[in-house]
């Protein structure tokens, strides 16, 4: 999509949603709009129904953690307009104790996305029909994608084939898996690769 088309869309959204839009900019060939959290449902409804937008597909909802900031989290929405071949990223800054309005009434697919954000970051959504954890175990404490989440001192759940039951074990972070060999085998590796023995024959 051309920058001129994105710029026209940015101006249109900025004029028609002046009360909601805090900032609108084009970065890396994508339109990014920052809004206030309280305006999320109305703004999303505008994006979905307005003829100049028609963002009828919700691609994703996620968050970004900024622990040093007063408004700690960015809640981020990605929408697609298949009618106009546009994409947009909508962002809102929220405090740790702030409720974010749910958009399940506008996009039913937001149900699981909002549950994932709650599970991973601890962000609460007001008006969500069933806000429960979706990715972690029963009884899990904490939110794993927060920057201050500890990487040790927790237990993991797995099925033990020998005991034929579910067992809890301390989390073990194996460091050896963090060592990667990025050398291409076609660039003169110093070790013997499987199949090299056929070359001499």
Coordinates of C-alpha atoms in Angstrom, one line a residue:
X1 CA 0.0 0.0 0.0
X2 CA 1.4 3.4 -0.9
X3 CA 2.3 6.0 1.7
X4 CA -0.1 8.5 0.1
X5 CA -3.1 6.1 0.7
X6 CA -2.0 5.5 4.3
X7 CA -1.6 9.3 4.8
X8 CA -5.1 9.9 3.6
X9 CA -6.5 7.2 5.9
X10 CA -4.5 8.7 8.8
X11 CA -6.0 12.2 8.1
X12 CA -9.6 10.8 7.8
X13 CA -9.4 8.8 11.0
X14 CA -7.8 11.8 12.8
X15 CA -10.6 14.1 11.7
X16 CA -13.6 11.8 12.3
X17 CA -12.3 10.4 15.6
X18 CA -10.6 13.6 17.0
X19 CA -11.8 12.9 20.5
X20 CA -10.3 9.4 20.6
X21 CA -7.0 9.7 18.7
X22 CA -4.0 10.9 20.7
X23 CA -1.5 10.2 17.9
X24 CA -1.5 8.8 14.4
X25 CA 1.7 8.1 12.5
X26 CA 3.1 6.1 9.6
X27 CA 6.1 3.9 10.6
X28 CA 7.7 1.2 8.5
X29 CA 4.9 1.4 6.0
X30 CA 2.2 0.8 8.6
X31 CA -0.4 3.1 10.1
X32 CA -0.2 3.3 13.9
X33 CA -2.9 5.0 15.9
X34 CA -2.7 5.7 19.7
X35 CA -6.0 6.1 21.5
X36 CA -7.1 6.5 25.1
X37 CA -8.3 3.2 26.7
X38 CA -11.8 4.4 27.5
X39 CA -12.5 5.0 23.8
X40 CA -11.6 1.6 22.6
X41 CA -15.1 0.1 22.0
X42 CA -16.4 3.2 20.1
X43 CA -13.2 3.5 18.1
X44 CA -13.2 -0.2 17.2
X45 CA -16.8 0.1 16.1
X46 CA -15.9 3.1 13.9
X47 CA -13.1 1.2 12.3
X48 CA -15.4 -1.8 11.6
X49 CA -18.4 0.1 10.3
X50 CA -17.2 3.3 8.6
X51 CA -17.1 3.0 4.8
X52 CA -13.6 4.6 4.6
X53 CA -12.1 2.0 6.9
X54 CA -14.1 -1.3 7.0
X55 CA -11.6 -3.1 9.2
X56 CA -13.8 -6.1 9.6
X57 CA -11.0 -8.6 10.6
X58 CA -9.3 -8.7 13.9
X59 CA -5.9 -10.1 13.4
X60 CA -4.5 -10.1 17.0
X61 CA -4.5 -8.5 20.4
X62 CA -1.3 -8.4 22.4
X63 CA 0.5 -6.2 24.9
X64 CA 3.9 -4.8 25.6
X65 CA 5.3 -4.4 29.1
X66 CA 7.2 -1.2 30.1
X67 CA 7.9 -1.6 33.9
X68 CA 9.5 1.8 34.3
X69 CA 6.6 3.7 32.9
X70 CA 3.6 4.9 35.0
X71 CA 1.2 3.5 32.4
X72 CA 3.0 0.2 32.3
X73 CA 1.3 -1.6 29.4
X74 CA 0.6 -0.9 25.8
X75 CA -2.4 -2.9 24.7
X76 CA -2.1 -3.4 20.9
X77 CA -4.8 -4.4 18.4
X78 CA -4.1 -5.3 14.8
X79 CA -6.9 -5.0 12.2
X80 CA -7.3 -5.8 8.5
X81 CA -9.6 -4.4 5.9
X82 CA -9.9 -7.0 3.2
X83 CA -12.3 -4.7 1.3
X84 CA -9.7 -1.9 1.0
X85 CA -6.5 -3.9 1.5
X86 CA -5.5 -1.8 4.6
X87 CA -3.9 -2.8 7.9
X88 CA -3.9 -0.8 11.0
X89 CA -2.3 -1.0 14.5
X90 CA -4.2 0.5 17.4
X91 CA -2.4 1.1 20.7
X92 CA -3.5 2.3 24.1
X93 CA -1.4 2.9 27.2
X94 CA -2.9 1.4 30.4
X95 CA -1.9 1.4 34.0
X96 CA -1.3 -1.9 35.9
X97 CA -4.6 -1.4 37.9
X98 CA -6.6 -0.1 35.0
X99 CA -9.5 -2.0 33.4
X100 CA -9.6 -2.2 29.6
X101 CA -13.0 -2.3 27.9
X102 CA -13.6 -5.6 26.1
X103 CA -14.3 -5.6 22.4
X104 CA -15.9 -9.1 22.4
X105 CA -19.3 -7.5 21.4
X106 CA -17.7 -6.0 18.3
X107 CA -15.4 -8.9 17.5
X108 CA -16.4 -12.3 19.1
X109 CA -12.9 -13.6 18.2
X110 CA -11.4 -11.2 20.7
X111 CA -12.6 -13.6 23.4
X112 CA -9.5 -15.8 23.4
X113 CA -7.1 -13.0 22.5
X114 CA -8.2 -11.0 25.6
X115 CA -7.9 -14.1 27.7
X116 CA -4.3 -14.6 26.5
X117 CA -3.4 -11.0 27.3
X118 CA -4.9 -11.5 30.8
X119 CA -3.1 -14.7 31.3
X120 CA 0.3 -13.5 30.1
X121 CA 0.3 -9.9 31.3
X122 CA -2.4 -9.7 34.0
X123 CA -4.4 -7.0 32.2
X124 CA -8.1 -7.1 33.1
X125 CA -10.9 -6.5 30.6
X126 CA -14.2 -5.1 31.8
X127 CA -17.2 -6.7 30.1
X128 CA -15.5 -9.9 29.1
X129 CA -17.9 -12.8 29.3
X130 CA -15.4 -15.4 30.7
X131 CA -12.0 -13.9 31.7
X132 CA -10.0 -17.0 32.8
X133 CA -6.5 -18.2 32.2
X134 CA -6.1 -20.0 28.9
X135 CA -2.4 -20.8 28.4
X136 CA -1.0 -21.6 31.9
X137 CA -1.8 -24.4 34.4
X138 CA -4.6 -24.5 37.0
X139 CA -3.4 -22.6 40.0
X140 CA -0.5 -20.9 38.2
X141 CA 0.7 -17.8 39.9
X142 CA 2.0 -14.7 38.1
X143 CA 2.0 -13.6 34.5
X144 CA 4.9 -15.0 32.4
X145 CA 5.3 -12.2 29.9
X146 CA 5.8 -9.5 32.4
X147 CA 9.4 -8.2 32.4
X148 CA 9.6 -8.8 36.2
X149 CA 8.4 -12.4 36.1
X150 CA 11.1 -14.6 37.8
X151 CA 12.5 -17.5 35.7
X152 CA 13.1 -19.8 38.6
X153 CA 11.3 -21.0 41.7
X154 CA 8.2 -22.2 39.9
X155 CA 6.8 -25.7 39.1
X156 CA 5.7 -27.1 35.8
X157 CA 3.0 -29.6 35.1
X158 CA 3.5 -32.7 32.8
X159 CA 2.2 -36.2 32.2
X160 CA 4.6 -38.9 33.4
X161 CA 4.3 -42.0 31.3
X162 CA 6.0 -44.3 33.9
X163 CA 3.7 -43.1 36.8
X164 CA 0.7 -42.8 34.5
X165 CA -0.4 -39.6 36.1
X166 CA 0.2 -35.8 36.0
X167 CA 3.2 -34.7 38.1
X168 CA 4.5 -31.3 39.2
X169 CA 8.2 -30.7 39.1
X170 CA 10.5 -27.6 39.6
X171 CA 11.1 -25.7 36.4
X172 CA 14.5 -26.5 35.0
X173 CA 16.0 -24.1 32.5
X174 CA 18.6 -26.1 30.6
X175 CA 21.3 -23.7 29.5
X176 CA 22.8 -25.9 26.8
X177 CA 19.8 -25.3 24.6
X178 CA 20.8 -21.6 24.5
X179 CA 24.0 -22.3 22.6
X180 CA 23.4 -22.2 18.8
X181 CA 25.7 -22.9 15.9
X182 CA 24.8 -20.6 13.1
X183 CA 27.5 -21.8 10.7
X184 CA 26.2 -23.0 7.4
X185 CA 27.2 -26.6 6.7
X186 CA 28.1 -25.4 3.1
X187 CA 30.6 -22.9 4.4
X188 CA 33.3 -25.3 5.6
X189 CA 32.2 -26.7 8.9
X190 CA 35.0 -28.2 11.0
X191 CA 32.9 -31.2 12.1
X192 CA 31.8 -34.2 10.1
X193 CA 28.2 -33.9 9.0
X194 CA 25.9 -37.0 8.4
X195 CA 26.4 -38.1 4.8
X196 CA 30.1 -36.8 4.5
X197 CA 31.3 -40.4 4.7
X198 CA 29.7 -41.0 1.2
X199 CA 31.9 -38.4 -0.4
X200 CA 35.1 -40.4 -0.2
X201 CA 33.4 -43.5 -1.6

